[in-house]
PDB file of C-alpha atoms in Angstrom:
ATOM      1  CA  MET K  14      63.058  93.491  20.358  1.00 41.00           C
ATOM      2  CA  PRO K  15      65.205  92.551  23.413  1.00 40.00           C
ATOM      3  CA  SER K  16      63.509  90.398  26.076  1.00 40.00           C
ATOM      4  CA  SER K  17      62.521  91.782  29.447  1.00 36.00           C
ATOM      5  CA  SER K  18      65.251  89.747  31.163  1.00 35.00           C
ATOM      6  CA  MET K  19      67.870  91.190  28.801  1.00 32.00           C
ATOM      7  CA  LEU K  20      66.663  94.699  29.529  1.00 36.00           C
ATOM      8  CA  ILE K  21      66.597  94.227  33.259  1.00 33.00           C
ATOM      9  CA  SER K  22      70.103  92.759  33.094  1.00 34.00           C
ATOM     10  CA  HIS K  23      71.192  95.832  31.110  1.00 38.00           C
ATOM     11  CA  THR K  24      69.838  98.257  33.709  1.00 40.00           C
ATOM     12  CA  ARG K  25      71.423  96.380  36.625  1.00 38.00           C
ATOM     13  CA  SER K  26      74.829  96.180  35.009  1.00 39.00           C
ATOM     14  CA  SER K  27      75.543  99.864  35.348  1.00 41.00           C
ATOM     15  CA  SER K  28      78.008 100.913  37.970  1.00 42.00           C
ATOM     16  CA  VAL K  29      77.108 102.796  41.089  1.00 43.00           C
ATOM     17  CA  THR K  30      79.459 105.748  40.716  1.00 52.00           C
ATOM     18  CA  GLU K  31      78.197 109.048  42.083  1.00 58.00           C
ATOM     19  CA  PHE K  32      79.841 112.318  41.241  1.00 51.00           C
ATOM     20  CA  PRO K  33      80.483 115.000  43.891  1.00 46.00           C
ATOM     21  CA  PRO K  34      79.402 117.579  44.732  1.00 46.00           C
ATOM     22  CA  SER K  35      75.969 115.871  44.653  1.00 51.00           C
ATOM     23  CA  PRO K  36      73.692 116.985  47.486  1.00 50.00           C
ATOM     24  CA  PRO K  37      73.853 114.754  50.558  1.00 47.00           C
ATOM     25  CA  PRO K  38      71.540 111.681  50.399  1.00 45.00           C
ATOM     26  CA  GLU K  39      69.273 112.977  53.140  1.00 46.00           C
ATOM     27  CA  ARG K  40      68.070 115.616  50.777  1.00 48.00           C
ATOM     28  CA  TYR K  41      66.487 112.857  48.761  1.00 46.00           C
ATOM     29  CA  ARG K  42      65.357 110.798  51.742  1.00 46.00           C
ATOM     30  CA  LEU K  43      61.686 110.529  50.522  1.00 42.00           C
ATOM     31  CA  ALA K  44      60.898 106.888  51.144  1.00 40.00           C
ATOM     32  CA  SER K  45      64.185 105.913  49.584  1.00 43.00           C
ATOM     33  CA  LEU K  46      64.397 102.710  51.545  1.00 42.00           C
ATOM     34  CA  ASP K  47      60.898 101.428  52.031  1.00 52.00           C
ATOM     35  CA  LYS K  48      59.482 102.698  48.728  1.00 68.00           C
ATOM     36  CA  THR K  49      56.239 103.985  50.218  1.00 85.00           C
ATOM     37  CA  SER K  50      53.830 105.363  47.623  1.00 94.00           C
ATOM     38  CA  VAL K  51      54.233 108.905  46.365  1.00 95.00           C
ATOM     39  CA  ASN K  52      52.078 111.417  48.184  1.00 93.00           C
ATOM     40  CA  PRO K  53      50.566 113.997  45.769  1.00 89.00           C
ATOM     41  CA  LEU K  54      51.366 116.668  48.380  1.00 92.00           C
ATOM     42  CA  GLU K  55      55.089 115.883  48.431  1.00 94.00           C
ATOM     43  CA  LYS K  56      57.600 118.488  47.248  1.00 96.00           C
ATOM     44  CA  PRO K  57      58.476 117.384  43.713  1.00 98.00           C
ATOM     45  CA  VAL K  58      61.714 115.587  43.016  1.00 98.00           C
ATOM     46  CA  VAL K  59      62.452 115.022  39.325  1.00 99.00           C
ATOM     47  CA  ALA K  60      64.556 112.159  38.002  1.00 99.00           C
ATOM     48  CA  VAL K  61      65.753 112.442  34.433  1.00 99.00           C
ATOM     49  CA  ILE K  62      66.889 109.131  32.837  1.00 99.00           C
ATOM     50  CA  GLY K  63      69.212 109.861  29.984  1.00 98.00           C
ATOM     51  CA  THR K  64      71.494 112.858  30.071  1.00 98.00           C
ATOM     52  CA  GLY K  65      72.196 113.432  26.391  1.00 96.00           C
ATOM     53  CA  TYR K  66      71.143 116.668  24.685  1.00 92.00           C
ATOM     54  CA  VAL K  67      67.450 116.410  25.555  1.00 94.00           C
ATOM     55  CA  GLY K  68      67.956 115.076  29.082  1.00 97.00           C
ATOM     56  CA  SER K  69      70.677 117.547  30.043  1.00 97.00           C
ATOM     57  CA  ASN K  70      68.403 120.449  29.115  1.00 95.00           C
ATOM     58  CA  LEU K  71      65.623 119.002  31.251  1.00 97.00           C
ATOM     59  CA  VAL K  72      67.940 118.536  34.212  1.00 98.00           C
ATOM     60  CA  LYS K  73      69.144 122.103  33.987  1.00 97.00           C
ATOM     61  CA  VAL K  74      65.787 123.784  33.444  1.00 96.00           C
ATOM     62  CA  PHE K  75      64.115 122.042  36.339  1.00 98.00           C
ATOM     63  CA  ALA K  76      67.102 122.653  38.621  1.00 98.00           C
ATOM     64  CA  GLU K  77      67.150 126.341  37.649  1.00 97.00           C
ATOM     65  CA  ALA K  78      63.482 126.449  38.784  1.00 97.00           C
ATOM     66  CA  GLY K  79      64.562 125.353  42.275  1.00 98.00           C
ATOM     67  CA  ILE K  80      63.377 121.768  41.970  1.00 98.00           C
ATOM     68  CA  ASP K  81      65.613 118.954  43.296  1.00 98.00           C
ATOM     69  CA  VAL K  82      66.776 116.880  40.318  1.00 99.00           C
ATOM     70  CA  ILE K  83      68.325 113.464  40.010  1.00 99.00           C
ATOM     71  CA  ALA K  84      70.322 112.916  36.827  1.00 99.00           C
ATOM     72  CA  HIS K  85      70.699 109.273  36.009  1.00 99.00           C
ATOM     73  CA  ASP K  86      72.582 107.713  33.049  1.00 98.00           C
ATOM     74  CA  ILE K  87      74.513 104.490  32.625  1.00 96.00           C
ATOM     75  CA  SER K  88      77.159 106.561  30.769  1.00 97.00           C
ATOM     76  CA  GLU K  89      79.459 108.124  33.339  1.00 96.00           C
ATOM     77  CA  PRO K  90      81.150 110.399  30.771  1.00 97.00           C
ATOM     78  CA  SER K  91      77.734 111.820  29.969  1.00 97.00           C
ATOM     79  CA  LEU K  92      77.111 112.519  33.650  1.00 98.00           C
ATOM     80  CA  LYS K  93      80.546 114.073  34.113  1.00 97.00           C
ATOM     81  CA  ASN K  94      79.916 116.293  31.126  1.00 97.00           C
ATOM     82  CA  LEU K  95      76.577 117.441  32.462  1.00 98.00           C
ATOM     83  CA  GLN K  96      78.052 118.142  35.886  1.00 97.00           C
ATOM     84  CA  ALA K  97      80.716 120.286  34.324  1.00 97.00           C
ATOM     85  CA  GLN K  98      78.044 122.279  32.533  1.00 96.00           C
ATOM     86  CA  SER K  99      75.871 122.634  35.674  1.00 97.00           C
ATOM     87  CA  SER K 100      78.488 123.233  38.358  1.00 96.00           C
ATOM     88  CA  THR K 101      76.662 126.298  39.750  1.00 97.00           C
ATOM     89  CA  LEU K 102      73.487 124.247  40.390  1.00 97.00           C
ATOM     90  CA  LYS K 103      73.706 122.607  43.759  1.00 96.00           C
ATOM     91  CA  ASN K 104      70.349 120.877  43.727  1.00 98.00           C
ATOM     92  CA  ILE K 105      71.303 118.137  41.205  1.00 98.00           C
ATOM     93  CA  ARG K 106      72.400 114.649  42.189  1.00 98.00           C
ATOM     94  CA  TYR K 107      74.347 112.763  39.503  1.00 98.00           C
ATOM     95  CA  SER K 108      74.497 108.943  39.531  1.00 98.00           C
ATOM     96  CA  SER K 109      74.753 105.861  37.331  1.00 98.00           C
ATOM     97  CA  ALA K 110      73.118 103.752  40.018  1.00 97.00           C
ATOM     98  CA  PRO K 111      69.549 102.895  39.017  1.00 97.00           C
ATOM     99  CA  PHE K 112      68.265 102.904  42.636  1.00 96.00           C
ATOM    100  CA  VAL K 113      68.941 106.643  42.798  1.00 97.00           C
ATOM    101  CA  ILE K 114      65.539 107.346  41.150  1.00 98.00           C
ATOM    102  CA  THR K 115      63.549 105.990  44.086  1.00 97.00           C
ATOM    103  CA  PRO K 116      62.918 109.358  45.796  1.00 97.00           C
ATOM    104  CA  ALA K 117      61.527 110.903  42.557  1.00 98.00           C
ATOM    105  CA  THR K 118      57.893 111.938  42.370  1.00 98.00           C
ATOM    106  CA  HIS K 119      58.295 112.446  38.593  1.00 99.00           C
ATOM    107  CA  ILE K 120      60.563 110.449  36.266  1.00 99.00           C
ATOM    108  CA  LEU K 121      61.296 111.836  32.791  1.00 99.00           C
ATOM    109  CA  ILE K 122      62.622 109.419  30.209  1.00 99.00           C
ATOM    110  CA  ALA K 123      64.913 111.153  27.774  1.00 98.00           C
ATOM    111  CA  VAL K 124      66.930 108.327  26.256  1.00 98.00           C
ATOM    112  CA  PRO K 125      67.881 108.227  22.535  1.00 94.00           C
ATOM    113  CA  THR K 126      65.696 106.616  19.926  1.00 94.00           C
ATOM    114  CA  THR K 127      67.016 105.686  16.478  1.00 92.00           C
ATOM    115  CA  LEU K 128      65.710 103.875  13.427  1.00 92.00           C
ATOM    116  CA  LEU K 129      66.191 100.147  13.039  1.00 94.00           C
ATOM    117  CA  PRO K 130      68.010  98.855   9.931  1.00 94.00           C
ATOM    118  CA  ASP K 131      64.712  98.842   7.958  1.00 93.00           C
ATOM    119  CA  MET K 132      64.844 102.661   8.309  1.00 89.00           C
ATOM    120  CA  LYS K 133      61.117 102.663   9.121  1.00 89.00           C
ATOM    121  CA  THR K 134      60.788 101.320  12.649  1.00 92.00           C
ATOM    122  CA  ILE K 135      61.937 103.226  15.728  1.00 93.00           C
ATOM    123  CA  ASP K 136      64.201 101.316  18.087  1.00 96.00           C
ATOM    124  CA  THR K 137      62.640 101.592  21.518  1.00 96.00           C
ATOM    125  CA  SER K 138      65.064  99.318  23.364  1.00 97.00           C
ATOM    126  CA  PHE K 139      66.546 102.163  25.393  1.00 97.00           C
ATOM    127  CA  ILE K 140      63.041 103.264  26.446  1.00 97.00           C
ATOM    128  CA  GLN K 141      62.201  99.743  27.480  1.00 97.00           C
ATOM    129  CA  ALA K 142      65.415  99.505  29.471  1.00 97.00           C
ATOM    130  CA  ALA K 143      64.589 102.775  31.205  1.00 98.00           C
ATOM    131  CA  LEU K 144      61.113 101.525  32.002  1.00 97.00           C
ATOM    132  CA  CYS K 145      62.692  98.379  33.564  1.00 96.00           C
ATOM    133  CA  THR K 146      64.723 100.695  35.800  1.00 97.00           C
ATOM    134  CA  VAL K 147      61.493 102.518  36.711  1.00 98.00           C
ATOM    135  CA  VAL K 148      59.674  99.269  37.532  1.00 96.00           C
ATOM    136  CA  ASN K 149      62.521  98.029  39.702  1.00 96.00           C
ATOM    137  CA  HIS K 150      63.212 101.240  41.630  1.00 96.00           C
ATOM    138  CA  ALA K 151      60.384 103.818  41.429  1.00 97.00           C
ATOM    139  CA  ARG K 152      57.642 104.170  44.043  1.00 97.00           C
ATOM    140  CA  ARG K 153      53.980 103.537  43.415  1.00 96.00           C
ATOM    141  CA  GLY K 154      52.231 106.713  42.404  1.00 97.00           C
ATOM    142  CA  ALA K 155      55.284 108.174  40.619  1.00 98.00           C
ATOM    143  CA  THR K 156      54.555 109.965  37.344  1.00 99.00           C
ATOM    144  CA  VAL K 157      56.487 108.684  34.324  1.00 99.00           C
ATOM    145  CA  VAL K 158      56.823 110.965  31.293  1.00 99.00           C
ATOM    146  CA  ILE K 159      58.301 109.850  27.957  1.00 98.00           C
ATOM    147  CA  GLU K 160      60.187 112.763  26.386  1.00 97.00           C
ATOM    148  CA  SER K 161      62.005 110.728  23.721  1.00 96.00           C
ATOM    149  CA  SER K 162      60.743 110.817  20.168  1.00 94.00           C
ATOM    150  CA  VAL K 163      58.549 107.753  19.457  1.00 96.00           C
ATOM    151  CA  ALA K 164      56.035 106.497  16.875  1.00 95.00           C
ATOM    152  CA  VAL K 165      52.343 107.039  17.411  1.00 97.00           C
ATOM    153  CA  GLY K 166      50.973 104.564  19.921  1.00 98.00           C
ATOM    154  CA  THR K 167      54.337 103.752  21.567  1.00 97.00           C
ATOM    155  CA  THR K 168      53.622 105.501  24.880  1.00 98.00           C
ATOM    156  CA  ARG K 169      50.368 103.599  25.462  1.00 98.00           C
ATOM    157  CA  LYS K 170      51.832 100.299  24.339  1.00 97.00           C
ATOM    158  CA  LEU K 171      54.924 100.503  26.542  1.00 96.00           C
ATOM    159  CA  LEU K 172      53.758 102.521  29.572  1.00 96.00           C
ATOM    160  CA  ALA K 173      50.083 101.614  30.118  1.00 96.00           C
ATOM    161  CA  PRO K 174      50.742  98.018  31.362  1.00 94.00           C
ATOM    162  CA  PHE K 175      53.169  99.331  33.948  1.00 91.00           C
ATOM    163  CA  MET K 176      50.620 101.907  35.112  1.00 93.00           C
ATOM    164  CA  GLN K 177      48.116  99.179  35.802  1.00 88.00           C
ATOM    165  CA  LEU K 178      50.534  96.775  37.468  1.00 92.00           C
ATOM    166  CA  HIS K 179      52.654  99.167  39.473  1.00 93.00           C
ATOM    167  CA  GLY K 180      50.356 102.094  40.190  1.00 95.00           C
ATOM    168  CA  PHE K 181      52.256 104.689  38.104  1.00 97.00           C
ATOM    169  CA  LEU K 182      50.834 107.713  36.424  1.00 98.00           C
ATOM    170  CA  GLY K 183      52.088 108.293  32.915  1.00 98.00           C
ATOM    171  CA  GLY K 184      52.141 110.372  29.812  1.00 99.00           C
ATOM    172  CA  MET K 185      54.086 111.812  26.909  1.00 98.00           C
ATOM    173  CA  SER K 186      55.666 115.230  26.270  1.00 98.00           C
ATOM    174  CA  PRO K 187      57.705 115.293  23.035  1.00 95.00           C
ATOM    175  CA  GLU K 188      61.028 117.068  23.319  1.00 87.00           C
ATOM    176  CA  ARG K 189      60.988 120.483  21.588  1.00 73.00           C
ATOM    177  CA  ILE K 190      64.619 121.400  21.285  1.00 64.00           C
ATOM    178  CA  ASP K 191      66.150 123.105  18.259  1.00 58.00           C
ATOM    179  CA  PRO K 192      69.937 123.316  18.716  1.00 54.00           C
ATOM    180  CA  GLY K 193      70.208 126.215  16.256  1.00 56.00           C
ATOM    181  CA  ARG K 194      67.531 128.410  17.771  1.00 56.00           C
ATOM    182  CA  SER K 195      68.079 130.856  20.609  1.00 55.00           C
ATOM    183  CA  PHE K 196      64.624 132.508  20.554  1.00 59.00           C
ATOM    184  CA  PRO K 197      62.166 131.844  21.988  1.00 69.00           C
ATOM    185  CA  THR K 198      63.989 130.373  24.963  1.00 77.00           C
ATOM    186  CA  TYR K 199      63.569 126.710  25.916  1.00 77.00           C
ATOM    187  CA  GLU K 200      61.216 127.664  28.767  1.00 79.00           C
ATOM    188  CA  ASP K 201      59.118 129.922  26.517  1.00 84.00           C
ATOM    189  CA  THR K 202      58.748 127.399  23.636  1.00 88.00           C
ATOM    190  CA  PRO K 203      55.214 125.874  23.674  1.00 92.00           C
ATOM    191  CA  LYS K 204      55.482 122.608  25.578  1.00 96.00           C
ATOM    192  CA  ILE K 205      53.065 119.846  24.577  1.00 97.00           C
ATOM    193  CA  ILE K 206      51.937 117.553  27.375  1.00 98.00           C
ATOM    194  CA  SER K 207      49.585 114.562  27.521  1.00 99.00           C
ATOM    195  CA  GLY K 208      48.464 111.887  29.939  1.00 99.00           C
ATOM    196  CA  LEU K 209      47.202 108.353  29.722  1.00 98.00           C
ATOM    197  CA  ASP K 210      44.400 109.424  32.017  1.00 98.00           C
ATOM    198  CA  GLU K 211      43.173 112.623  33.670  1.00 98.00           C
ATOM    199  CA  ARG K 212      45.131 112.162  36.916  1.00 97.00           C
ATOM    200  CA  SER K 213      48.312 111.673  34.892  1.00 98.00           C
ATOM    201  CA  LEU K 214      47.746 114.832  32.898  1.00 99.00           C
ATOM    202  CA  GLN K 215      47.065 116.825  36.006  1.00 98.00           C
ATOM    203  CA  SER K 216      50.314 115.632  37.660  1.00 98.00           C
ATOM    204  CA  ILE K 217      52.364 116.390  34.556  1.00 99.00           C
ATOM    205  CA  GLU K 218      50.763 119.829  34.169  1.00 98.00           C
ATOM    206  CA  LYS K 219      51.363 120.690  37.825  1.00 98.00           C
ATOM    207  CA  LEU K 220      55.067 119.931  37.561  1.00 98.00           C
ATOM    208  CA  TYR K 221      55.694 121.343  34.089  1.00 98.00           C
ATOM    209  CA  SER K 222      53.881 124.629  34.883  1.00 98.00           C
ATOM    210  CA  LYS K 223      56.672 125.390  37.333  1.00 97.00           C
ATOM    211  CA  VAL K 224      59.133 125.586  34.395  1.00 96.00           C
ATOM    212  CA  PHE K 225      57.403 126.058  31.060  1.00 95.00           C
ATOM    213  CA  GLN K 226      55.491 129.275  30.391  1.00 93.00           C
ATOM    214  CA  ASN K 227      53.287 127.978  27.566  1.00 95.00           C
ATOM    215  CA  LEU K 228      51.815 124.515  28.191  1.00 97.00           C
ATOM    216  CA  VAL K 229      49.716 122.891  25.486  1.00 98.00           C
ATOM    217  CA  PRO K 230      47.744 120.007  26.996  1.00 98.00           C
ATOM    218  CA  LEU K 231      46.549 117.454  24.404  1.00 98.00           C
ATOM    219  CA  SER K 232      43.810 114.870  24.652  1.00 97.00           C
ATOM    220  CA  SER K 233      46.047 111.800  24.446  1.00 98.00           C
ATOM    221  CA  PRO K 234      49.648 110.619  24.125  1.00 98.00           C
ATOM    222  CA  GLU K 235      48.833 109.663  20.514  1.00 98.00           C
ATOM    223  CA  ALA K 236      47.992 113.255  19.750  1.00 98.00           C
ATOM    224  CA  ALA K 237      51.282 114.363  21.384  1.00 98.00           C
ATOM    225  CA  GLU K 238      53.291 111.770  19.504  1.00 97.00           C
ATOM    226  CA  MET K 239      51.906 112.998  16.187  1.00 96.00           C
ATOM    227  CA  THR K 240      53.358 116.449  16.702  1.00 92.00           C
ATOM    228  CA  LYS K 241      56.919 115.209  16.226  1.00 73.00           C
TER     229      LYS K 241
END
């Protein structure tokens, strides 16, 4: 497993390219400089870390619901591809700069997970790198949701310590995308959500209910992780 310093170095090494026509920075002015805590009454701003197949769908579905979205990825080709697919949506900001997530009230981690060489253990290094970005740049009170596929117990192991130290809310909502299926639609597919505590679950449910028609709250992240 990579060390924390390696992961932090990885997140800071990304370039700061932004891709027009991102909305002007003032649209995302929410405490972007002083990192004041998130106010539960704020208008939601969603940051999606990772813009592969899962992340790009999250970016588009939240933007289509009228929510301001920040798409962040260290891969500039991935961002450019997403921008080309979402050119009609003007409420998305695209950037490879990690500090771009600061205005977000909710941060969705949708980075890839693969098996290690033993073919049994899931490689969570990309999730850990994403969490380092969150720790360095997110505001206290932000809600962090792991959308990536992980083994049972991973969300609590990786996210719970940051909740305690940095005042985050957190939970898990396993991605539910089937590339070969067109019905039901992505928004109508039952969406499992979970929180590490009741406040976290309430925050996730409040946001996701703006997009997904059929939410399925579960009692714990472990229960959600078992559904994959």
